Amino acid sequence: MGSQEVLIEAQQLTKKFDDFTAVDHIDFKVYKGECVGFLGPNGAGKTTTVRMMYCFLPPTSGELTLAGLSVNKQCREIKSIVGVAPQEENLDPDFTVTKNLTVYARYFDIPKDEALKRANEQLKFFQLEEKREVPIAALSTGMKRRLIFARALLNQPQILLLDEPTTGLDPQARHLAWDEVRNLKKQQVTIILTTHYMDEAAVLCDRILIMDRGKIIEEGKPAELVRKHIGEEVLEVDYDEKLLPTLKEAFPDARFERLGDRMQIFTDKPHGVFEGFLKEHSMQNVTIRTANLEDVFLKLTGRGLREE
Amino acid sequence: MTSTNIRRSPARFSIPKLTYRVWKVWHRNFDVFMKTIKVNFLPSLLEPILYLLAFGYGLGGFIQNIGGQPYINFIAPALVAIAVMNGAFFECTFGSFVRMYYQKTFDAIVATPVSVEEVVAGELLWGATRATINATIVLIVIAVFRLITSPLFLLVPLIAFFGGLMFASIAMCFTALAPDIDFFNYPSFLFVTPMLFLSGTFFPLTSLPSAAQATAMAVLPLTHIVNIARGVVAGHTEAILGLNPQMLLPISIAWIVLVTIFFFIVSINLMKKRLTG
């Protein structure tokens, strides 16, 4: 969990590309040792926000500080204490796996021997040891993502920016990445994570910021957000008009949502209320599940598809 | 709260602030070069040999002496100058564009304490280095053909580096403006190829009207490298616009210095604008 020391702070942070406002006057704080998830549909402004954090993009207006250093003035200092795993694969195709890490370490002024030592440690942890002398083109997508993650840790960053670190990973590799995130949290590394996987955010993040159309529309702890917006349990059944009055009578406070030929009923009553109801009524294709972050996400950002 | 807002001054044009980190970018390219060194050497070795055989011996047999020297001695210094131009120009157009656009190498580097300006400056210094390597290979070839007649030839690597920096800087401006890699066909065929033939390389500029000589001196960078190369390899220059070597060489050196400084700064600014918006 985070302390009370603010490590990242944005004030009225804005980024415009020509007439498109990607990030629109947002304010947020991240405390030391926290893992904060930025969630949002495509084009919400998550990646743009992350890119401003490591001075890849200059803000159009507003202030953004990391460890008290301003992205408007102290980029060099910021970049030396930040580790970045970008969304886009930008490993150096002209080098082998190990050389990718040692050349990258050189940009941080890490001495050669130390760089090789750190590279080997990372390759071991991310289970890439056997690929040491392999060119980048010969790696699978998952291996590339792991190498990008490993590369982000070479400068032993105080702040780690993970932009969709597990997209394209198989479950094994994803759990490996999660382990490393937990590991780093123990070492008080402050982590910013963007992801489209709600389970990932719920598992890893102390706090969630949900963005939509350049604004932060909600923030809080994952469990609190679920309780606040959704409740405890969700009943999913095939949509049936005849059944609707019965259900509405049984659960007058619940929220009903229809999705094609399925229907979801959200309740904030304690676990078990749906089970009691089901004992007395027989229904087709019933699922009872715990409310989750994805429900919150869809409720707040809607179900319409976003085009970039 | 809003009173603390700092509108980042767009600083559209500025003198780049550079540190030793420029050499880290250079070093990255050097490492790649060393990895594929054999492939890199072959074209730069083969090309001057072909030119010397075809133009020097083949065509040269039909041509009278130029300024008291055989045709092959006339073109030898020009081959050094052409190697400078090609080495730097192609490295900082196609080479830099591939690293920037396809490989995203620059994106990866700017996430480290190295700045965008330093990435571009490192690329320019690397382009100059490629020019130096290529010119030195050509120098060795013409030495083997016994075409060096002045001890000043030892200055060739230095001239190649600064001449290379000039062509690298000009090339980087095209890279900053290139929408796609095919765009480089324009500068290649409209700028580099005409220069290859019209800069006093394969025939004396003095055989052209003085207006053409003045134009070549004013706008064709290769002309000045050819002048200097001829001065240090062959020990004398053409009397372009009637100028003797004591006049011509300082003019060419000054021209290169000014143009290099100008395009070095402009190209870094253009690239910064392209990469950070």
XYZ file of C-alpha atoms in Angstrom:
585
model
C 0.000 0.000 0.000
C 1.085 3.564 -0.552
C 2.367 6.006 2.015
C 1.233 9.614 2.218
C 4.170 10.924 0.234
C 2.910 12.189 -3.123
C 5.202 10.906 -5.860
C 3.278 11.825 -8.984
C 0.959 14.779 -9.237
C -0.983 16.185 -12.170
C -2.707 19.547 -12.070
C -5.029 20.536 -14.881
C -2.877 18.402 -17.161
C -3.911 18.780 -20.811
C -2.681 17.441 -24.122
C -4.076 18.570 -27.422
C -3.194 17.228 -30.836
C -4.251 19.930 -33.282
C -7.946 20.316 -32.425
C -8.317 16.953 -30.666
C -8.035 17.040 -26.871
C -6.572 13.701 -25.794
C -6.185 14.615 -22.118
C -8.505 17.279 -20.796
C -7.543 19.168 -17.623
C -7.048 16.168 -15.354
C -5.897 16.203 -11.735
C -4.580 13.190 -9.885
C -2.099 12.164 -7.233
C -0.146 8.952 -6.866
C 1.462 8.114 -3.546
C 4.835 6.475 -3.043
C 4.658 2.697 -3.289
C 1.179 2.676 -4.804
C 0.128 0.728 -7.853
C -2.415 2.825 -9.733
C -4.326 1.502 -12.714
C -5.476 3.735 -15.551
C -8.488 2.134 -17.180
C -10.515 3.388 -20.088
C -11.728 2.519 -23.573
C -9.466 3.055 -26.562
C -8.768 6.741 -27.064
C -9.604 7.623 -23.460
C -6.218 9.305 -22.970
C -4.432 6.672 -20.852
C -1.405 6.220 -23.063
C -1.107 9.944 -23.720
C -1.072 10.528 -19.954
C 1.627 7.889 -19.484
C 3.659 9.351 -22.350
C 3.610 12.753 -20.689
C 4.937 11.135 -17.503
C 8.195 10.166 -19.190
C 8.495 13.326 -21.266
C 7.761 11.519 -24.519
C 5.064 14.086 -25.163
C 5.163 17.610 -23.740
C 1.892 18.714 -22.087
C -0.067 21.408 -23.902
C -0.841 23.000 -20.545
C -0.982 22.175 -16.875
C 1.621 20.729 -14.568
C 2.859 17.207 -14.024
C 5.528 16.324 -11.490
C 7.254 13.035 -10.693
C 9.221 12.881 -7.435
C 8.914 16.665 -7.338
C 10.462 17.036 -10.801
C 8.493 18.860 -13.488
C 8.035 17.297 -16.923
C 8.150 20.827 -18.275
C 11.702 21.397 -17.063
C 13.465 18.346 -15.628
C 13.060 15.584 -18.170
C 16.558 14.202 -17.870
C 16.233 13.720 -14.094
C 12.767 12.225 -14.451
C 13.829 9.737 -17.106
C 16.725 8.507 -14.983
C 14.365 7.402 -12.166
C 11.519 6.126 -14.350
C 11.257 2.734 -16.054
C 9.069 2.517 -19.144
C 7.462 -0.518 -20.739
C 5.679 1.034 -23.719
C 2.660 -0.474 -25.384
C 4.405 -0.538 -28.725
C 7.173 -3.053 -29.306
C 10.351 -1.026 -29.780
C 13.107 -3.504 -29.031
C 16.232 -3.012 -31.105
C 16.024 -5.514 -33.996
C 19.693 -4.985 -34.813
C 20.786 -6.677 -31.578
C 20.411 -9.927 -29.687
C 18.370 -10.205 -26.489
C 21.303 -9.577 -24.138
C 22.717 -6.792 -26.276
C 19.310 -5.084 -26.241
C 19.581 -4.833 -22.479
C 23.237 -3.829 -22.256
C 22.929 -1.144 -24.937
C 19.819 0.212 -23.195
C 21.672 0.224 -19.862
C 24.430 2.257 -21.502
C 21.946 5.073 -22.161
C 21.572 5.278 -18.356
C 25.342 5.434 -17.776
C 25.259 2.034 -16.091
C 28.805 0.595 -16.225
C 29.324 -2.367 -18.530
C 29.843 -5.069 -15.888
C 26.926 -3.887 -13.810
C 24.752 -3.724 -16.930
C 25.562 -7.308 -17.827
C 24.889 -8.443 -14.266
C 21.496 -6.732 -14.194
C 20.663 -8.004 -17.673
C 21.375 -11.572 -16.618
C 19.263 -11.202 -13.471
C 16.330 -9.900 -15.483
C 16.663 -12.555 -18.169
C 16.677 -15.198 -15.462
C 13.586 -13.827 -13.761
C 11.669 -13.434 -16.990
C 12.735 -16.886 -18.118
C 14.560 -15.668 -21.187
C 17.954 -17.110 -20.290
C 17.940 -19.563 -23.161
C 17.221 -16.738 -25.606
C 20.239 -14.684 -24.541
C 21.989 -14.707 -27.919
C 18.876 -14.848 -30.065
C 17.936 -11.947 -32.391
C 14.727 -10.103 -31.556
C 12.999 -11.284 -34.723
C 13.188 -14.875 -33.430
C 11.212 -14.107 -30.246
C 7.495 -14.739 -29.814
C 5.157 -11.864 -28.946
C 5.088 -12.983 -25.332
C 8.867 -13.122 -25.099
C 9.137 -9.647 -26.592
C 6.733 -8.264 -24.003
C 8.707 -9.911 -21.233
C 11.933 -8.466 -22.587
C 10.375 -5.005 -22.722
C 9.345 -5.435 -19.077
C 12.868 -6.595 -18.174
C 14.369 -3.641 -20.024
C 12.211 -1.213 -18.029
C 13.786 -2.459 -14.789
C 17.445 -2.062 -15.794
C 17.819 1.376 -14.224
C 16.176 0.139 -10.984
C 13.415 2.732 -11.316
C 11.549 4.420 -8.473
C 8.571 4.785 -10.769
C 7.540 2.148 -13.265
C 5.224 2.922 -16.170
C 3.584 -0.170 -17.620
C 1.467 0.588 -20.675
C -0.587 -2.545 -21.355
C 2.232 -4.821 -20.194
C 0.331 -8.082 -20.596
C -1.452 -7.580 -23.916
C -0.772 -10.647 -26.019
C 0.663 -12.721 -23.166
C -0.461 -16.249 -22.421
C -1.757 -16.908 -18.882
C 1.593 -18.285 -17.709
C 3.505 -15.244 -18.861
C 0.845 -12.961 -17.491
C 1.141 -14.464 -14.038
C 4.896 -14.096 -14.249
C 4.434 -10.393 -14.975
C 1.963 -10.097 -12.091
C 4.457 -11.728 -9.741
C 7.052 -9.203 -10.759
C 4.641 -6.310 -10.196
C 3.863 -7.589 -6.676
C 7.553 -8.076 -6.067
C 8.276 -4.481 -7.081
C 5.440 -3.185 -4.908
C 7.105 -4.816 -1.930
C 10.225 -2.872 -2.805
C 8.177 0.362 -2.669
C 8.373 0.955 -6.419
C 5.514 3.190 -7.512
C 3.704 1.672 -10.459
C 1.407 3.134 -13.086
C -0.401 0.484 -15.067
C -2.721 0.798 -18.016
C -4.649 -2.261 -19.042
C -7.775 -3.496 -20.750
C -7.923 -6.514 -18.433
C -10.148 -5.701 -15.498
C -9.099 -8.787 -13.554
C -5.510 -7.631 -13.840
C -6.366 -4.171 -12.536
C -8.432 -5.638 -9.693
C -5.633 -7.962 -8.646
C -2.680 -5.603 -8.917
C -3.893 -2.077 -8.358
C -4.345 -0.356 -5.016
C -6.328 2.311 -6.771
C -8.044 2.707 -10.127
C -8.565 5.810 -12.228
C -11.139 5.375 -14.943
C -10.665 7.676 -17.912
C -13.046 8.436 -20.729
C -12.717 11.026 -23.476
C -9.697 12.652 -21.873
C -11.235 13.025 -18.411
C -10.942 11.046 -15.206
C -14.525 10.029 -14.559
C -14.059 7.942 -11.417
C -11.386 6.842 -9.019
C -11.096 4.616 -5.982
C -10.051 1.239 -4.690
C -11.222 -1.601 -6.948
C -13.470 -3.230 -4.329
C -14.956 0.091 -3.290
C -15.762 0.990 -6.879
C -17.538 -2.320 -7.350
C -19.597 -1.867 -4.169
C -20.390 1.749 -5.000
C -21.481 1.285 -8.598
C -22.597 -2.318 -8.903
C -23.187 -3.958 -5.549
C -22.423 -7.493 -4.490
C -23.824 -10.021 -6.873
C -24.955 -10.368 -10.435
C -27.604 -12.769 -11.736
C -27.400 -13.529 -15.449
C -30.313 -15.260 -17.168
C -31.721 -15.668 -20.675
C -33.990 -12.736 -21.404
C -37.626 -13.679 -20.956
C -40.412 -11.090 -20.971
C -42.731 -13.282 -18.913
C -40.136 -13.611 -16.189
C -39.423 -9.902 -15.891
C -42.345 -8.931 -13.558
C -41.524 -11.792 -11.192
C -37.884 -10.752 -10.996
C -38.721 -7.079 -10.578
C -41.095 -7.967 -7.774
C -38.521 -10.157 -6.047
C -35.695 -7.606 -6.378
C -37.271 -4.156 -6.321
C -33.962 -2.360 -5.612
C -31.900 -4.203 -8.197
C -30.669 -2.699 -11.450
C -31.732 -4.555 -14.607
C -29.800 -4.518 -17.823
C -30.581 -6.314 -21.056
C -27.798 -7.413 -23.376
C -29.186 -9.024 -26.514
C -30.853 -12.228 -25.434
C -29.315 -12.137 -21.963
C -30.287 -10.134 -18.914
C -28.206 -9.030 -15.929
C -29.639 -8.173 -12.534
C -27.305 -6.319 -10.174
C -27.933 -6.280 -6.435
C -26.194 -4.786 -3.457
C -27.900 -7.242 -1.108
C -25.586 -9.717 0.656
C -24.481 -12.862 -1.165
C -27.100 -15.590 -1.382
C -30.230 -13.615 -2.267
C -30.319 -14.967 -5.793
C -29.850 -18.552 -4.652
C -32.929 -18.380 -2.435
C -34.957 -17.041 -5.338
C -33.743 -19.744 -7.690
C -34.859 -22.499 -5.342
C -38.453 -21.377 -5.913
C -38.247 -20.530 -9.633
C -36.749 -22.649 -12.362
C -34.883 -20.687 -15.041
C -32.704 -21.444 -18.066
C -28.956 -20.809 -18.278
C -28.558 -19.127 -14.944
C -25.267 -17.754 -13.676
C -24.729 -16.124 -10.330
C -21.447 -14.326 -9.960
C -19.759 -11.738 -7.799
C -19.900 -8.212 -9.173
C -16.565 -7.114 -10.625
C -14.613 -4.231 -12.021
C -15.673 -4.982 -15.560
C -19.284 -4.296 -14.546
C -18.165 -0.944 -13.169
C -16.187 -0.177 -16.298
C -19.059 -0.967 -18.637
C -21.549 0.932 -16.520
C -19.389 4.050 -16.451
C -18.048 4.061 -20.002
C -20.981 2.443 -21.785
C -21.075 -0.462 -24.173
C -20.630 1.394 -27.432
C -17.498 0.461 -29.347
C -14.785 3.097 -29.556
C -12.932 3.748 -32.721
C -9.559 5.418 -32.453
C -4.504 26.112 -8.789
C -4.722 27.090 -12.418
C -2.352 29.965 -11.741
C 0.479 27.429 -11.446
C -0.109 26.274 -15.011
C 2.953 26.599 -17.127
C 2.269 26.699 -20.797
C 5.275 24.970 -22.240
C 6.791 27.520 -24.539
C 6.719 25.930 -27.979
C 10.376 26.996 -28.494
C 9.989 26.201 -32.162
C 13.587 26.897 -32.972
C 16.535 26.698 -30.651
C 20.219 25.905 -30.454
C 20.233 22.257 -29.353
C 21.599 21.495 -25.896
C 23.862 18.499 -26.246
C 25.848 16.407 -23.777
C 28.252 13.473 -23.980
C 25.141 11.258 -24.366
C 25.269 12.025 -28.093
C 28.080 9.481 -28.254
C 25.879 6.767 -26.748
C 23.607 7.039 -29.783
C 26.665 7.033 -32.015
C 27.960 3.987 -30.143
C 24.703 2.100 -30.760
C 25.083 2.583 -34.504
C 28.777 1.743 -34.345
C 27.962 -1.552 -32.586
C 25.501 -2.457 -35.353
C 28.052 -1.498 -38.001
C 30.719 -3.718 -36.434
C 28.286 -6.617 -36.378
C 27.888 -6.483 -40.145
C 31.270 -5.066 -40.993
C 32.041 -7.317 -43.954
C 28.823 -6.446 -45.760
C 29.450 -2.785 -45.023
C 32.939 -2.753 -46.480
C 32.273 -4.519 -49.729
C 30.290 -1.849 -51.650
C 32.567 0.985 -50.554
C 35.561 -1.043 -51.708
C 34.093 -2.235 -54.987
C 32.588 1.019 -56.223
C 35.791 3.080 -56.511
C 37.581 0.176 -58.166
C 34.840 -0.027 -60.804
C 34.949 3.739 -61.371
C 38.726 3.695 -61.753
C 38.645 0.781 -64.170
C 35.711 2.017 -66.270
C 36.297 5.762 -66.284
C 39.955 6.022 -65.358
C 41.475 3.381 -67.591
C 38.654 2.621 -69.997
C 37.286 6.076 -70.838
C 40.464 7.842 -69.735
C 42.403 6.309 -72.627
C 40.426 8.520 -75.036
C 40.814 11.693 -72.997
C 43.673 14.140 -73.068
C 45.410 15.231 -69.890
C 43.534 17.661 -67.676
C 45.675 20.352 -66.110
C 48.753 18.374 -67.012
C 47.590 15.173 -65.349
C 46.037 11.958 -66.705
C 42.241 11.664 -66.510
C 42.431 8.912 -63.897
C 44.380 11.273 -61.589
C 41.716 13.922 -62.178
C 38.822 11.748 -61.045
C 40.549 9.983 -58.133
C 40.037 12.815 -55.578
C 36.445 13.181 -56.786
C 35.807 9.539 -55.880
C 36.838 10.352 -52.308
C 34.377 13.258 -52.274
C 31.573 11.122 -53.726
C 32.159 8.529 -50.999
C 31.759 11.270 -48.397
C 28.473 12.391 -49.914
C 26.992 8.928 -50.410
C 28.135 7.607 -47.022
C 26.571 10.402 -45.018
C 23.553 11.070 -47.194
C 22.243 7.529 -47.372
C 23.001 6.805 -43.722
C 20.945 9.784 -42.549
C 18.072 9.340 -45.017
C 17.267 5.650 -45.454
C 19.253 4.503 -42.404
C 17.894 7.045 -39.950
C 14.374 6.769 -41.343
C 14.329 3.008 -40.838
C 15.532 3.408 -37.248
C 13.027 6.172 -36.560
C 9.951 4.948 -38.402
C 10.102 1.163 -38.678
C 12.302 0.081 -35.779
C 11.099 2.748 -33.298
C 14.680 2.868 -32.060
C 14.462 6.581 -31.329
C 11.290 6.074 -29.260
C 13.102 3.540 -27.109
C 16.134 5.761 -26.593
C 14.203 8.890 -25.632
C 12.642 6.995 -22.711
C 16.137 7.046 -21.176
C 18.082 10.138 -20.033
C 19.129 10.719 -23.656
C 17.168 13.599 -25.237
C 15.629 13.806 -28.709
C 18.233 16.386 -29.718
C 21.004 14.040 -28.639
C 19.497 11.151 -30.582
C 19.481 13.224 -33.768
C 22.960 14.654 -33.133
C 24.242 11.126 -32.510
C 22.770 10.058 -35.841
C 24.462 13.007 -37.563
C 27.842 12.192 -36.034
C 27.349 8.606 -37.081
C 26.557 9.725 -40.649
C 29.781 11.733 -40.593
C 31.615 8.658 -39.346
C 30.229 6.522 -42.151
C 31.437 9.174 -44.607
C 34.878 9.041 -43.004
C 35.043 5.262 -43.177
C 33.907 5.201 -46.813
C 36.290 7.977 -47.845
C 39.192 6.248 -46.134
C 38.458 3.023 -47.991
C 38.451 4.943 -51.286
C 41.677 6.641 -50.247
C 43.295 3.253 -49.743
C 42.039 2.107 -53.144
C 43.472 5.136 -54.950
C 46.707 4.751 -52.999
C 46.965 1.187 -54.304
C 46.398 2.581 -57.813
C 49.245 5.044 -57.071
C 47.048 8.093 -57.631
C 48.014 10.090 -54.538
C 50.503 12.819 -55.327
C 50.442 15.045 -52.233
C 51.405 14.296 -48.610
C 48.375 16.358 -47.562
C 46.242 13.286 -48.295
C 46.547 12.515 -44.559
C 43.928 15.240 -44.043
C 41.302 13.255 -45.943
C 39.657 11.614 -42.867
C 39.263 15.017 -41.221
C 37.781 16.547 -44.362
C 35.546 13.512 -44.793
C 34.220 13.848 -41.251
C 33.232 17.497 -41.572
C 32.042 17.119 -45.154
C 30.100 14.080 -43.952
C 28.558 16.070 -41.142
C 27.354 18.587 -43.710
C 25.712 15.948 -45.906
C 24.320 14.139 -42.854
C 22.699 17.366 -41.631
C 21.181 18.123 -45.034
C 19.970 14.511 -45.313
C 18.401 14.640 -41.837
C 16.229 17.587 -42.933
C 14.742 15.365 -45.650
C 14.245 12.614 -43.071
C 12.409 15.007 -40.773
C 10.034 15.904 -43.608
C 9.664 12.465 -45.221
C 6.102 11.118 -45.037
C 7.342 7.674 -46.098
C 10.538 6.003 -47.250
C 9.724 6.359 -50.967
C 9.968 10.110 -50.495
C 13.772 9.775 -50.549
C 13.613 9.129 -54.285
C 13.192 12.893 -54.708
C 16.394 14.039 -52.970
C 18.271 11.049 -54.392
C 17.448 11.809 -58.000
C 16.988 15.562 -57.855
C 19.841 16.433 -55.495
C 22.421 13.658 -55.086
C 22.555 12.292 -58.636
C 22.870 15.687 -60.379
C 25.595 16.613 -57.888
C 27.418 13.417 -58.653
C 27.995 14.651 -62.220
C 27.908 18.446 -61.994
C 30.338 19.220 -59.182
C 33.629 19.055 -61.035
C 33.792 15.325 -60.494
C 34.201 13.684 -63.919
C 34.920 16.755 -66.026
C 36.435 20.121 -65.102
C 33.926 22.758 -64.023
C 36.113 25.271 -65.848
C 34.833 23.833 -69.130
C 31.396 25.241 -68.276
C 30.355 28.907 -68.614
C 31.230 30.997 -65.580
C 27.521 31.290 -64.647
C 27.386 27.488 -64.297
C 30.631 27.508 -62.318
C 29.218 30.124 -59.958
C 25.998 28.123 -59.546
C 27.917 24.959 -58.690
C 29.964 26.892 -56.143
C 26.872 28.516 -54.660
C 24.460 25.605 -54.304
C 26.202 22.250 -54.798
C 27.872 21.116 -51.567
C 29.814 18.385 -53.346
C 31.708 20.985 -55.398
C 33.460 22.203 -52.273
C 34.394 18.740 -51.071
C 35.771 17.939 -54.530
C 37.813 21.165 -54.449
C 39.355 20.345 -51.100
C 39.879 16.658 -51.922
C 41.685 17.622 -55.118
C 43.792 20.067 -53.133
C 44.953 17.486 -50.601
C 45.128 14.358 -52.787
C 46.460 15.786 -56.060
C 48.163 18.843 -54.588
C 46.391 21.376 -56.808
C 42.864 22.505 -57.660
C 40.890 23.566 -60.702
C 40.878 27.300 -61.316
C 37.120 27.620 -60.860
C 35.984 31.164 -61.655
C 39.663 31.911 -62.173
C 40.471 31.433 -58.484
C 43.848 30.057 -57.488
C 44.092 27.425 -54.717
C 44.987 30.026 -52.069
C 41.619 31.652 -52.731
C 39.487 28.638 -53.610
C 40.287 26.393 -50.644
C 39.439 28.939 -47.897
C 36.177 29.726 -49.727
C 35.245 26.035 -49.884
C 36.162 25.449 -46.228
C 34.155 28.480 -45.092
C 31.199 27.399 -47.259
C 31.197 23.933 -45.680
C 31.516 25.267 -42.129
C 28.624 27.717 -42.503
C 26.325 25.292 -44.295
C 27.111 22.541 -41.774
C 26.324 24.736 -38.773
C 23.106 25.920 -40.391
C 21.765 22.494 -41.336
C 23.015 20.836 -38.134
C 20.808 23.166 -36.095
C 17.886 23.169 -38.529
C 17.805 19.373 -38.897
C 17.790 18.791 -35.137
C 14.965 21.281 -34.731
C 12.933 19.746 -37.564
C 13.412 16.246 -36.165
C 12.475 17.385 -32.669
C 9.289 18.873 -34.069
C 8.499 15.655 -35.918
C 9.198 13.396 -32.935
C 7.595 15.368 -30.095
C 4.873 17.238 -31.969
